[in-house]
Coordinates of C-alpha atoms in Angstrom, one line a residue:
X531 CA -4.7 14.7 20.0
X532 CA -5.7 11.3 18.8
X533 CA -8.0 11.1 15.8
X534 CA -11.5 9.6 15.9
X535 CA -10.2 6.9 13.6
X536 CA -7.5 5.8 16.1
X537 CA -10.0 5.7 18.9
X538 CA -12.4 3.5 16.8
X539 CA -9.5 1.2 16.1
X540 CA -9.6 0.2 19.7
X541 CA -12.8 -1.7 19.0
X542 CA -11.1 -3.8 16.3
X543 CA -8.5 -5.3 18.5
X544 CA -8.1 -7.3 21.8
X545 CA -11.1 -8.0 24.0
X546 CA -13.3 -5.5 22.1
X547 CA -12.8 -7.4 18.9
X548 CA -13.9 -10.6 20.6
X549 CA -17.0 -8.9 22.0
X550 CA -17.8 -7.5 18.5
X551 CA -18.6 -11.1 17.5
X552 CA -21.3 -11.4 20.2
X553 CA -22.8 -8.0 19.1
X554 CA -23.1 -9.3 15.5
X555 CA -24.8 -12.4 16.7
X556 CA -27.3 -10.4 18.8
X557 CA -28.1 -8.0 15.9
X558 CA -28.7 -11.0 13.6
X559 CA -31.1 -12.3 16.3
X560 CA -32.9 -9.0 16.3
X561 CA -33.2 -8.9 12.5
X562 CA -34.6 -12.4 12.5
X563 CA -37.1 -11.5 15.2
X564 CA -38.3 -8.4 13.2
X565 CA -38.7 -10.5 10.1
X566 CA -40.8 -13.0 12.1
X567 CA -43.0 -10.2 13.6
X568 CA -43.4 -8.8 10.0
X569 CA -44.6 -12.1 8.7
X570 CA -47.0 -12.6 11.7
X571 CA -48.3 -9.0 11.2
X572 CA -49.2 -9.9 7.6
X573 CA -50.9 -13.1 8.6
X574 CA -52.9 -11.6 11.5
X575 CA -54.0 -8.5 9.5
X576 CA -55.4 -10.8 6.7
X577 CA -57.0 -13.5 8.9
X578 CA -58.3 -11.2 11.7
X579 CA -59.2 -8.0 9.8
X580 CA -59.1 -8.9 6.1
X581 CA -56.5 -6.2 5.3
X582 CA -53.5 -7.0 3.2
X583 CA -50.0 -5.4 3.7
X584 CA -46.7 -5.9 2.1
X585 CA -43.6 -7.4 3.9
X586 CA -42.0 -4.0 3.8
X587 CA -45.0 -2.6 5.6
X588 CA -44.8 -5.4 8.1
X589 CA -41.1 -4.6 8.8
X590 CA -41.9 -0.9 9.2
X591 CA -44.8 -1.8 11.7
X592 CA -42.6 -4.1 13.7
X593 CA -39.8 -1.6 14.0
X594 CA -42.1 1.3 15.1
X595 CA -43.9 -0.8 17.6
X596 CA -40.7 -2.4 19.1
X597 CA -39.0 1.0 19.5
X598 CA -42.3 2.4 21.0
X599 CA -42.4 5.2 18.4
X600 CA -46.1 4.3 17.6
X601 CA -46.9 6.5 14.7
X602 CA -50.4 5.2 14.6
X603 CA -50.7 5.0 10.8
X604 CA -51.0 1.2 10.9
X605 CA -52.9 -0.4 13.8
X606 CA -55.0 -3.4 14.7
X607 CA -58.7 -3.0 15.3
X608 CA -59.4 -6.3 17.1
X609 CA -58.6 -7.7 20.5
X610 CA -56.2 -10.5 19.3
X611 CA -54.4 -7.8 17.3
X612 CA -54.1 -5.7 20.3
X613 CA -52.6 -8.6 22.3
X614 CA -50.1 -9.3 19.4
X615 CA -49.1 -5.6 19.3
X616 CA -48.6 -5.6 23.1
X617 CA -46.3 -8.6 22.9
X618 CA -44.2 -7.0 20.2
X619 CA -44.0 -3.7 22.2
X620 CA -42.9 -5.5 25.4
X621 CA -40.3 -7.6 23.6
X622 CA -39.0 -4.5 21.8
X623 CA -38.6 -2.6 25.1
X624 CA -36.7 -5.6 26.6
X625 CA -34.5 -6.4 23.6
X626 CA -33.9 -2.9 22.1
X627 CA -34.2 -0.5 25.0
X628 CA -32.8 -2.5 27.8
X629 CA -30.6 -5.4 26.7
X630 CA -29.0 -3.7 23.7
X631 CA -27.9 -0.5 25.5
X632 CA -26.7 -2.5 28.5
X633 CA -24.7 -4.8 26.2
X634 CA -23.1 -1.9 24.3
X635 CA -22.1 -0.2 27.6
X636 CA -20.8 -3.4 29.3
X637 CA -19.0 -4.9 26.3
X638 CA -17.6 -1.8 24.6
X639 CA -18.0 1.6 26.3
X640 CA -17.1 0.6 29.9
X641 CA -14.0 -1.4 28.8
X642 CA -12.9 1.5 26.6
X643 CA -13.3 4.0 29.4
X644 CA -11.5 1.7 31.8
X645 CA -8.7 1.2 29.3
X646 CA -8.2 4.9 28.8
X647 CA -8.3 5.6 32.6
X648 CA -6.0 2.6 33.4
X649 CA -3.4 2.9 30.7
X650 CA -0.5 5.3 31.3
X651 CA 2.2 5.4 28.7
X652 CA 5.7 5.1 29.9
X653 CA 7.5 8.4 29.7
X654 CA 10.7 7.6 31.4
X655 CA 13.0 4.7 32.3
X656 CA 14.3 3.9 35.8
X657 CA 17.7 5.2 36.7
X658 CA 19.2 1.7 36.9
X659 CA 18.5 1.2 33.2
X660 CA 21.8 1.1 31.3
X661 CA 23.6 -0.5 28.4
X662 CA 20.3 -0.8 26.5
X663 CA 19.6 -0.2 22.8
X664 CA 17.2 2.7 21.9
X665 CA 15.2 2.0 18.8
X666 CA 13.5 5.0 17.1
X667 CA 11.2 4.2 14.2
X668 CA 9.1 1.0 14.4
X669 CA 8.5 -1.2 11.4
X670 CA 9.2 -4.9 10.4
X671 CA 12.9 -4.3 10.5
X672 CA 13.1 -2.9 14.1
X673 CA 10.5 -5.4 15.4
X674 CA 12.7 -8.2 14.0
X675 CA 15.8 -6.5 15.5
X676 CA 14.0 -6.5 18.9
X677 CA 13.4 -10.3 18.7
X678 CA 17.1 -10.9 17.9
X679 CA 18.1 -8.6 20.8
X680 CA 15.8 -10.5 23.1
X681 CA 17.4 -13.8 22.1
X682 CA 20.9 -12.3 22.9
X683 CA 19.5 -11.0 26.3
X684 CA 20.3 -7.4 25.3
X685 CA 17.9 -4.9 26.8
X686 CA 16.2 -2.6 24.3
X687 CA 13.6 0.1 24.3
X688 CA 11.4 1.6 21.5
X689 CA 10.7 5.3 21.3
X690 CA 7.5 6.4 19.6
X691 CA 5.3 9.5 19.5
X692 CA 2.2 7.5 18.5
X693 CA 0.1 6.8 21.6
X694 CA -1.8 3.9 20.1
X695 CA 1.5 2.3 18.8
X696 CA 3.0 2.7 22.3
X697 CA 0.0 1.0 23.9
X698 CA 0.0 -1.8 21.3
X699 CA 3.7 -2.5 21.8
X700 CA 3.3 -2.5 25.6
X701 CA 0.4 -4.9 25.3
X702 CA 2.7 -7.2 23.4
X703 CA 5.2 -7.1 26.3
X704 CA 7.7 -4.7 24.8
X705 CA 9.3 -1.8 26.6
X706 CA 8.4 1.6 25.1
X707 CA 9.0 5.3 25.9
X708 CA 6.2 7.6 24.7
X709 CA 7.4 10.9 23.2
X710 CA 9.2 12.6 20.3
X711 CA 12.8 11.4 19.7
X712 CA 13.8 14.9 18.7
X713 CA 12.8 16.2 22.1
X714 CA 15.9 16.3 24.4
X715 CA 13.7 15.7 27.5
X716 CA 12.3 12.5 26.0
X717 CA 15.8 11.2 25.2
X718 CA 17.0 12.1 28.7
X719 CA 14.0 10.2 30.1
X720 CA 15.0 7.2 27.9
X721 CA 18.5 7.3 29.5
X722 CA 20.2 8.0 26.1
X723 CA 23.5 8.8 27.9
X724 CA 23.6 5.3 29.4
X725 CA 22.5 3.5 26.2
X726 CA 24.7 1.1 24.3
X727 CA 23.4 2.3 20.9
X728 CA 20.8 4.5 19.3
X729 CA 19.1 3.0 16.2
X730 CA 17.5 5.8 14.0
X731 CA 15.2 4.2 11.5
X732 CA 12.9 7.0 10.2
X733 CA 13.1 9.0 7.0
X734 CA 16.5 10.5 6.1
X735 CA 15.5 14.1 7.2
X736 CA 14.0 12.8 10.5
X737 CA 17.2 10.7 11.1
X738 CA 19.3 13.8 10.7
X739 CA 17.2 15.6 13.2
X740 CA 17.5 12.7 15.6
X741 CA 21.2 12.4 15.2
X742 CA 21.7 16.1 15.9
X743 CA 19.5 15.9 19.0
X744 CA 21.3 12.9 20.4
X745 CA 24.7 14.5 19.7
X746 CA 23.7 17.6 21.6
X747 CA 23.3 15.4 24.7
X748 CA 25.9 12.7 24.6
X749 CA 28.4 10.6 22.6
X750 CA 26.3 7.4 22.5
X751 CA 27.0 5.6 19.2
X752 CA 24.3 6.1 16.6
X753 CA 23.4 3.8 13.7
X754 CA 21.1 5.4 11.1
X755 CA 19.3 3.7 8.2
X756 CA 19.6 5.5 4.9
X757 CA 16.9 5.4 2.2
X758 CA 19.0 7.2 -0.4
X759 CA 22.8 6.4 -0.4
X760 CA 23.6 9.9 -1.4
X761 CA 22.5 11.1 2.1
X762 CA 25.0 8.9 3.9
X763 CA 27.6 11.6 4.3
X764 CA 24.9 14.1 5.6
X765 CA 23.9 11.6 8.3
X766 CA 27.5 11.2 9.3
X767 CA 27.9 15.0 9.5
X768 CA 24.8 15.1 11.7
X769 CA 26.5 12.7 14.1
X770 CA 25.7 9.1 13.0
X771 CA 28.6 6.7 13.7
X772 CA 27.3 4.5 10.9
X773 CA 24.8 5.2 8.1
X774 CA 23.5 2.0 6.5
X775 CA 21.9 2.0 3.1
X776 CA 19.8 -1.1 3.7
X777 CA 18.6 -1.5 0.0
X778 CA 22.2 -1.8 -1.1
X779 CA 22.9 -4.6 1.4
X780 CA 19.8 -6.4 0.4
X781 CA 20.9 -6.3 -3.2
X782 CA 24.3 -7.7 -2.1
X783 CA 22.8 -10.6 -0.3
X784 CA 20.6 -11.4 -3.3
X785 CA 23.6 -11.3 -5.6
X786 CA 25.8 -13.5 -3.4
X787 CA 23.2 -16.2 -3.4
X788 CA 22.4 -16.0 -7.1
X789 CA 25.9 -16.8 -8.6
X790 CA 27.1 -20.4 -8.9
X791 CA 30.7 -19.7 -9.8
X792 CA 32.1 -21.5 -6.8
X793 CA 32.7 -21.3 -3.1
X794 CA 34.8 -18.2 -3.3
X795 CA 31.7 -16.1 -4.2
X796 CA 29.8 -17.3 -1.2
X797 CA 31.9 -16.4 1.8
X798 CA 29.4 -15.2 4.5
X799 CA 31.7 -14.1 7.3
X800 CA 34.7 -15.1 9.4
X801 CA 35.7 -15.7 13.0
X802 CA 39.4 -15.1 12.9
X803 CA 40.8 -17.5 10.3
X804 CA 37.6 -19.5 10.3
X805 CA 35.5 -18.8 7.2
X806 CA 31.8 -19.7 6.9
X807 CA 30.9 -20.2 3.2
X808 CA 28.3 -21.8 1.0
X809 CA 28.4 -23.6 -2.3
X810 CA 25.6 -25.1 -4.4
X811 CA 25.8 -28.8 -5.0
X812 CA 24.6 -28.4 -8.6
X813 CA 27.4 -28.4 -11.2
X814 CA 30.0 -29.8 -8.7
X815 CA 31.7 -33.2 -8.6
X816 CA 29.8 -33.9 -5.3
X817 CA 26.3 -34.0 -6.9
X818 CA 24.5 -37.3 -6.2
X819 CA 27.1 -38.6 -3.8
X820 CA 26.7 -39.3 -0.1
X821 CA 28.7 -37.0 2.2
X822 CA 31.1 -39.9 2.9
X823 CA 31.6 -40.6 -0.8
X824 CA 32.1 -36.9 -1.6
X825 CA 35.1 -36.8 0.8
X826 CA 34.9 -33.0 1.0
X827 CA 37.0 -32.8 4.2
X828 CA 39.6 -35.3 3.0
X829 CA 40.0 -33.5 -0.3
X830 CA 39.9 -29.9 0.8
X831 CA 40.0 -29.8 4.6
X832 CA 36.6 -28.1 4.7
X833 CA 33.9 -29.3 7.1
X834 CA 30.3 -29.6 5.9
X835 CA 28.4 -28.1 8.8
X836 CA 24.9 -28.1 7.2
X837 CA 22.8 -28.5 4.1
X838 CA 20.2 -25.9 3.0
X839 CA 17.4 -26.8 0.7
X840 CA 14.6 -24.4 -0.1
X841 CA 13.9 -23.2 3.4
X842 CA 15.1 -26.3 5.3
X843 CA 18.4 -26.5 7.1
X844 CA 19.7 -29.9 8.3
X845 CA 22.9 -31.2 9.8
X846 CA 24.1 -34.0 7.5
X847 CA 25.4 -37.5 8.4
X848 CA 27.9 -39.6 6.4
X849 CA 25.0 -41.3 4.6
X850 CA 23.3 -38.0 3.5
X851 CA 22.9 -37.7 -0.2
X852 CA 24.1 -34.4 -1.7
X853 CA 21.1 -33.4 -3.9
X854 CA 21.4 -31.0 -6.9
X855 CA 18.9 -28.7 -5.2
X856 CA 20.8 -28.5 -1.9
X857 CA 23.5 -26.0 -0.8
X858 CA 26.4 -27.0 1.4
X859 CA 27.3 -24.8 4.3
X860 CA 31.1 -25.1 4.9
X861 CA 33.6 -24.1 7.6
X862 CA 37.3 -23.8 7.0
X863 CA 40.2 -21.5 6.1
X864 CA 40.6 -19.2 3.1
X865 CA 43.2 -21.7 1.7
X866 CA 40.8 -24.6 2.0
X867 CA 38.1 -22.6 0.1
X868 CA 40.6 -21.9 -2.6
X869 CA 41.3 -25.6 -2.9
X870 CA 37.5 -26.2 -3.2
X871 CA 37.2 -23.6 -6.0
X872 CA 40.0 -25.3 -7.9
X873 CA 38.2 -28.6 -7.4
X874 CA 34.9 -27.4 -8.7
X875 CA 36.7 -25.7 -11.7
X876 CA 34.1 -23.0 -12.2
X877 CA 35.1 -19.3 -12.8
X878 CA 33.1 -16.1 -13.2
X879 CA 33.1 -16.4 -16.9
X880 CA 31.1 -19.6 -16.6
X881 CA 28.3 -17.8 -14.9
X882 CA 25.3 -15.8 -16.0
X883 CA 22.7 -14.2 -13.8
X884 CA 19.3 -12.7 -14.7
X885 CA 17.9 -9.9 -12.5
X886 CA 14.2 -9.3 -12.8
X887 CA 13.5 -5.9 -11.4
X888 CA 15.7 -2.8 -11.8
X889 CA 14.8 -0.9 -8.7
X890 CA 17.2 0.2 -6.0
X891 CA 17.7 -3.4 -4.8
X892 CA 18.1 -4.7 -8.4
X893 CA 20.6 -2.0 -9.1
X894 CA 22.6 -2.9 -6.0
X895 CA 22.6 -6.5 -6.9
X896 CA 23.9 -5.7 -10.4
X897 CA 26.6 -3.5 -9.1
X898 CA 27.8 -6.3 -6.8
X899 CA 27.9 -8.8 -9.6
X900 CA 29.7 -6.2 -11.8
X901 CA 32.5 -6.0 -9.3
X902 CA 33.1 -9.7 -9.1
X903 CA 32.8 -9.7 -12.2
X904 CA 29.9 -12.0 -13.0
X905 CA 27.9 -11.5 -16.3
X906 CA 24.3 -10.5 -15.7
X907 CA 21.2 -9.3 -17.6
X908 CA 18.7 -6.8 -16.1
X909 CA 15.0 -6.9 -17.1
X910 CA 12.4 -4.3 -16.0
X911 CA 9.3 -2.6 -17.4
X912 CA 10.4 0.9 -16.6
X913 CA 13.6 2.9 -16.4
X914 CA 15.1 3.4 -12.9
X915 CA 16.0 7.2 -12.5
X916 CA 18.2 6.3 -9.5
X917 CA 20.5 3.9 -11.4
X918 CA 22.3 5.1 -14.6
X919 CA 25.2 2.7 -14.5
X920 CA 23.3 -0.3 -16.0
X921 CA 21.3 -0.7 -19.1
X922 CA 18.4 -3.1 -18.7
X923 CA 16.2 -4.9 -21.2
X924 CA 12.8 -3.2 -21.1
X925 CA 9.7 -5.4 -21.1
X926 CA 7.4 -7.5 -19.1
X927 CA 9.3 -10.3 -17.3
X928 CA 6.1 -12.3 -16.8
X929 CA 6.1 -12.9 -20.6
X930 CA 8.3 -16.0 -21.1
X931 CA 9.2 -15.0 -24.7
X932 CA 11.0 -11.9 -23.5
X933 CA 13.3 -13.9 -21.2
X934 CA 13.9 -16.6 -23.8
X935 CA 14.9 -14.0 -26.4
X936 CA 17.2 -12.5 -23.8
X937 CA 19.0 -15.8 -23.3
X938 CA 17.7 -17.1 -19.9
X939 CA 18.3 -20.7 -21.0
X940 CA 22.1 -20.0 -20.6
X941 CA 21.7 -18.5 -17.1
X942 CA 22.7 -20.3 -14.0
X943 CA 21.2 -17.8 -11.5
X944 CA 18.0 -15.7 -11.3
X945 CA 17.3 -12.9 -9.0
X946 CA 13.6 -12.0 -8.6
X947 CA 13.4 -8.6 -6.9
X948 CA 10.4 -6.6 -7.9
X949 CA 8.5 -4.4 -5.3
X950 CA 5.4 -6.7 -5.5
X951 CA 5.5 -10.0 -3.7
X952 CA 2.7 -11.5 -5.8
X953 CA 4.7 -10.7 -9.0
X954 CA 7.8 -12.3 -7.3
X955 CA 5.8 -15.5 -6.5
X956 CA 4.5 -15.6 -10.1
X957 CA 8.0 -15.1 -11.7
X958 CA 9.5 -17.7 -9.3
X959 CA 6.9 -20.3 -10.1
X960 CA 7.1 -19.7 -13.9
X961 CA 10.9 -19.7 -13.8
X962 CA 11.1 -22.9 -11.8
X963 CA 8.7 -24.6 -14.1
X964 CA 10.6 -23.6 -17.3
X965 CA 14.1 -24.0 -15.9
X966 CA 14.3 -26.7 -13.2
X967 CA 18.0 -26.4 -12.5
X968 CA 18.4 -22.6 -12.4
X969 CA 19.3 -21.1 -9.0
X970 CA 16.5 -18.8 -8.0
X971 CA 16.9 -16.2 -5.3
X972 CA 13.7 -14.2 -4.5
X973 CA 13.1 -11.1 -2.5
X974 CA 10.3 -11.0 0.1
X975 CA 9.0 -7.5 0.8
X976 CA 6.8 -8.9 3.6
X977 CA 7.8 -11.8 5.9
X978 CA 4.5 -13.5 5.5
X979 CA 5.2 -14.2 1.8
X980 CA 8.5 -16.1 2.5
X981 CA 6.7 -19.6 2.6
X982 CA 4.8 -18.9 -0.6
X983 CA 8.1 -18.0 -2.4
X984 CA 9.7 -21.2 -1.2
X985 CA 6.6 -23.2 -2.3
X986 CA 6.9 -21.6 -5.7
X987 CA 10.4 -23.0 -6.1
X988 CA 12.9 -20.4 -4.8
X989 CA 16.2 -21.8 -3.6
X990 CA 16.6 -18.8 -1.3
X991 CA 14.2 -16.2 -0.1
X992 CA 15.8 -13.0 1.4
X993 CA 13.5 -10.8 3.3
X994 CA 14.2 -7.1 3.9
X995 CA 13.4 -7.4 7.6
X996 CA 15.7 -10.4 8.2
X997 CA 18.7 -8.9 6.3
X998 CA 18.4 -5.4 7.7
X999 CA 17.8 -6.5 11.3
X1000 CA 20.8 -8.9 11.1
X1001 CA 23.0 -6.0 9.8
X1002 CA 22.0 -3.8 12.7
X1003 CA 22.6 -6.6 15.2
X1004 CA 26.0 -7.2 13.7
X1005 CA 26.9 -3.6 14.4
X1006 CA 25.6 -3.7 17.9
X1007 CA 27.5 -6.9 18.7
X1008 CA 30.6 -5.9 16.7
X1009 CA 29.9 -8.8 14.3
X1010 CA 29.7 -11.6 16.9
X1011 CA 26.9 -13.0 14.8
X1012 CA 26.4 -13.2 11.0
X1013 CA 23.4 -13.3 8.7
X1014 CA 23.7 -16.8 7.1
X1015 CA 20.3 -17.2 5.4
X1016 CA 16.6 -17.2 6.3
X1017 CA 16.1 -19.2 9.5
X1018 CA 19.8 -20.0 10.2
X1019 CA 22.2 -18.1 12.5
X1020 CA 25.9 -18.5 13.3
X1021 CA 26.8 -17.0 16.7
X1022 CA 29.6 -17.0 19.2
X1023 CA 29.2 -17.7 22.9
X1024 CA 31.6 -18.1 25.8
X1025 CA 31.4 -21.6 27.4
X1026 CA 28.7 -21.7 30.1
X1027 CA 30.4 -22.3 33.5
X1028 CA 28.4 -25.5 34.2
X1029 CA 29.9 -27.2 31.1
X1030 CA 33.6 -26.8 31.9
X1031 CA 35.3 -30.2 32.1
X1032 CA 32.6 -32.1 30.2
X1033 CA 32.9 -33.5 26.7
X1034 CA 30.8 -32.2 23.9
X1035 CA 28.7 -35.4 24.0
X1036 CA 28.2 -35.1 27.7
X1037 CA 27.2 -31.4 27.6
X1038 CA 24.1 -32.4 25.6
X1039 CA 24.1 -28.9 23.8
X1040 CA 22.6 -30.2 20.6
X1041 CA 19.8 -32.4 22.2
X1042 CA 18.9 -29.6 24.6
X1043 CA 19.0 -26.6 22.3
X1044 CA 19.2 -27.9 18.7
X1045 CA 22.3 -25.9 18.1
X1046 CA 25.5 -27.5 16.7
X1047 CA 29.0 -26.5 17.6
X1048 CA 30.8 -25.4 14.4
X1049 CA 34.1 -24.6 16.0
X1050 CA 35.9 -23.9 19.2
X1051 CA 38.3 -21.0 19.9
X1052 CA 40.9 -20.7 22.6
X1053 CA 41.6 -17.1 23.7
X1054 CA 45.2 -16.1 23.0
X1055 CA 45.6 -18.8 20.4
X1056 CA 45.3 -18.5 16.6
X1057 CA 44.2 -22.1 16.4
X1058 CA 40.5 -22.8 15.8
X1059 CA 39.2 -26.3 16.1
X1060 CA 36.6 -26.7 13.3
X1061 CA 33.7 -29.2 13.9
X1062 CA 35.3 -30.7 17.0
X1063 CA 34.6 -34.4 17.7
X1064 CA 32.1 -35.4 20.4
X1065 CA 34.9 -36.5 22.7
X1066 CA 36.4 -33.0 22.8
X1067 CA 36.8 -31.8 26.4
X1068 CA 35.4 -28.3 27.1
X1069 CA 37.7 -25.9 29.0
X1070 CA 36.5 -22.9 31.0
X1071 CA 38.2 -20.4 28.7
X1072 CA 36.8 -21.8 25.4
X1073 CA 34.6 -19.8 23.0
X1074 CA 31.9 -21.8 21.2
X1075 CA 30.9 -20.9 17.6
X1076 CA 27.4 -22.5 17.0
X1077 CA 24.9 -22.8 14.3
X1078 CA 21.1 -23.0 14.6
X1079 CA 17.8 -21.4 13.9
X1080 CA 16.8 -18.1 15.7
X1081 CA 14.5 -20.2 17.9
X1082 CA 17.3 -22.6 18.8
X1083 CA 19.6 -19.7 19.5
X1084 CA 17.0 -18.2 21.9
X1085 CA 16.6 -21.6 23.5
X1086 CA 20.4 -21.8 24.0
X1087 CA 20.2 -18.4 25.8
X1088 CA 17.4 -19.6 28.0
X1089 CA 19.1 -22.8 29.0
X1090 CA 22.5 -21.3 29.4
X1091 CA 21.8 -17.7 30.6
X1092 CA 25.3 -17.3 32.0
X1093 CA 26.9 -17.6 28.5
X1094 CA 28.6 -14.3 27.4

């Protein structure tokens, strides 16, 4: 049974919320009218009958007369006074007893009743529904996953036992099945046997229950998110094909982007022999040069496919200057990346990373750096009972003296990963002001704080929702897409049939979608053409590897719906 609070929440959203504005205006008008009547009451009482009353008494008289209560304790004794009282009474009847109830019924009560009578939650999917992803547990992660699945044209369905949540999602155009995910009948109605994947994203105990219920019905692959890494094995025993500790992966992404030891530390993913990597321009021989002057491709064989600078990704031209604050996104082989590392001359021993925040994410970042190995220093106010392998410096990181004593002037990287985004913004701004050249990677607990962290000076902002949804998508697509960084995706598509026989320039892929072709693969061949020239002819059996923003990737899917 829905609570009174959940029913009242209806009046704070959608059409009812808009109508609430008109109700507030009307009530303000009524209050103003009562005050006017109260002042006129004082004036008429004094001028007509010589009696003096306070403003409070006037307000009391106006309310009792307008509502027709008529207690009779304060009355006029003259004909003009009777006329004034009659006018107040009639206006009160019209405004309070007719218009106000009619407005409340027509603007709020009737739409609420109509909504409850009209809305029927979806409790089953059509029998033709198949190869879809069932998502159980709705939060920022799974909502972001839904957006990514939609851009890939992969059908997906949410399952929720919350009536209002189901209604809200359906109003947003999302497909939802209402019911408990631990009820076999609900899972059957959601076509779990025909599903491509089940994503279990509740608490660890709930995920265990979900996994056991799904396994009692079918062998559909299950991916479960794990809050506590120690529970990973339990979820696998319950039937999960993969149990993902998302906090650990978030820490890894933060660590990857914090170290400046060279390209070897920044490999993001691979497509066969093709490696996608990133390297900061700062502390490299390329700093301050144009792309043509840097001669990266001539010296290493690597192609510079993009430049990333504090929230902005661009495709460089030969005249683009490689700024200290930028990061080069590279495509090439493992051997070519090794050549670049030798060229930059930096090793792990040259690096030092500060980690502000020793929670689960900070602990995971420290563990990753420890394995590289990259020297690091942890700072936190309190001890982390879940991480005993690292010894932090205890103190308030917002106090600059603490960081200076700890040696932050010698650090090249800084990870800001507290549980409070306001603190993360403050630490980022203070660190950027004190250390202009340090590489700052900040964690965003809420996506709406990503722009503020970039404005504060972060080189990278890694949000929990983006990383986690990308990891889940990689599993669903068998890693046909990778998480590059905020706002940038690398993805693989088969050549749309209509483009076969055209050159890359004639296909107009980049002008039409904004996506750039990173490489071209030929099935059955180990050769990958990296950054192909515009005159390259596209064959029907080619596979394109492209780079672009999530919106550009979605645009590609809309323009070329036949791509695989």
